[in-house]
Amino acid sequence: MTRTSTRFEPGSAKSSQQPQRFEPNASRNRIFGAWWDFFLVRLIFATACTAAGFHFHPFGLRPNVGAGVGLLFSFAVILFEIRLQRASMRRLIGAVVGAIVGLLAALLLNQVLAHTTIPEGSRSFLGVGVLLVMMYIGLVLGATKGDMLNLQAFGGVFGSERSSRRVSKVLDTSVIIDGRIADVCEAHFLEGTLVIPRFVLRELQLVADSADSLKRQRGRRGLEVLQRIQKMPHLEVEITEEDFAQIPDVDMKLIELARRYDGTIVTNDYNLNKVATLQGIEVLNVNQLANALKPVVLPGESMRVFILREGKEYNQGVAYLDDGTMVVVDNAKKVINKTVDITVTSVHQTTAGKMIFGRLDERSEHAPRSAAVAPESPVASAASASAAAASASSGGRPGFVTESPRAESSPRSATDVSAERTARPLMPGPTRD
């Protein structure tokens, strides 16, 4: 398996006309001296094995062939050491204990074989074979069952060791384009190594190069999200070259990669979530996290919402919370495009999300009425009516108001007297000869 540490270079961002590229680099925030020390120690070990094979030429081999055998042996040991670095403390302890138990069992079996009448050559072969088989079985079974060990029982000696089973997290294309994964990582809810498969990166770059403007924008946003995640110091972003050419489906490739890394898939794809769960792969779904973080609303609580549009039912209004939760308000059609207080009546959880039903708060309903302009007094209304009637009877002469005709039999009320006093010329009228 080839794992390449990657880095996003800030200068690799192109103009708005060209999509950004994800360029792998040789290392990411690693101390060069530490890598050089490992390389130097491995080189010395390989040289020593080669020199020992050349000098001792085991099995009667020629010196040159013995040197080659020693070099191959050193490479095998180095590869085994690199593989052990990825193992957790639980598995290492389990493997060591299993190997010791297998060795003891092999020694007991060899003692039994020593008291048999089997020829010496065959008995030696059986003894070596039993030793190898028992050690192999003990090593494999101990490493497999090592995750069941409770390291806290050792008094905290291994308490700081973190299991590598959940360190590697494989990112899906959908969750990268979605963008919320960057906020989750920035809040330190994700840590460890984020593995980006090469086929996912290739799919993301194809989206960024698409002729469709919408797809091209989504692809660029995904590349920007990866660049943002790379700058977080508590995370390590790596590209793996594992492609699984025999598997055509991208989702199945992600599942197989997560199984090989013994890691977790991070996605917001519903179908991938279900398929991976059925196959025993752990999944972190960003949509499920968003639903879990939505505020809890209980019936009877009050909230302030902005009525955005009319609902499907009669006289309903629809509002939305900041997290996208739909709020259906009864008798809110008359307050569309207004911010009002409502009282929650019920909350329903559906497969698409949460829906809140409520009704207008009575105080909020009467507030607009009290804030309205006060109506005119009866005196002013009567005066305005008298003035309008006088203007109509005088032929619409500007600036002159005459008295309105009044029946002699009807008594004069205080309102009529006030209106009569009010009906005076607003400006001097024209003189008649």
CSV table of C-alpha atoms in Angstrom, one decimal, residues 9 59 242 316 409 422:
chain,number,residue,atom,x,y,z
A,9,GLU,CA,0.1,25.0,-1.8
A,59,PHE,CA,23.8,-22.5,3.2
A,242,GLU,CA,-5.1,2.5,-3.7
A,316,GLN,CA,-51.0,29.4,7.1
A,409,SER,CA,-86.7,70.8,12.0
A,422,THR,CA,-65.1,75.3,11.5
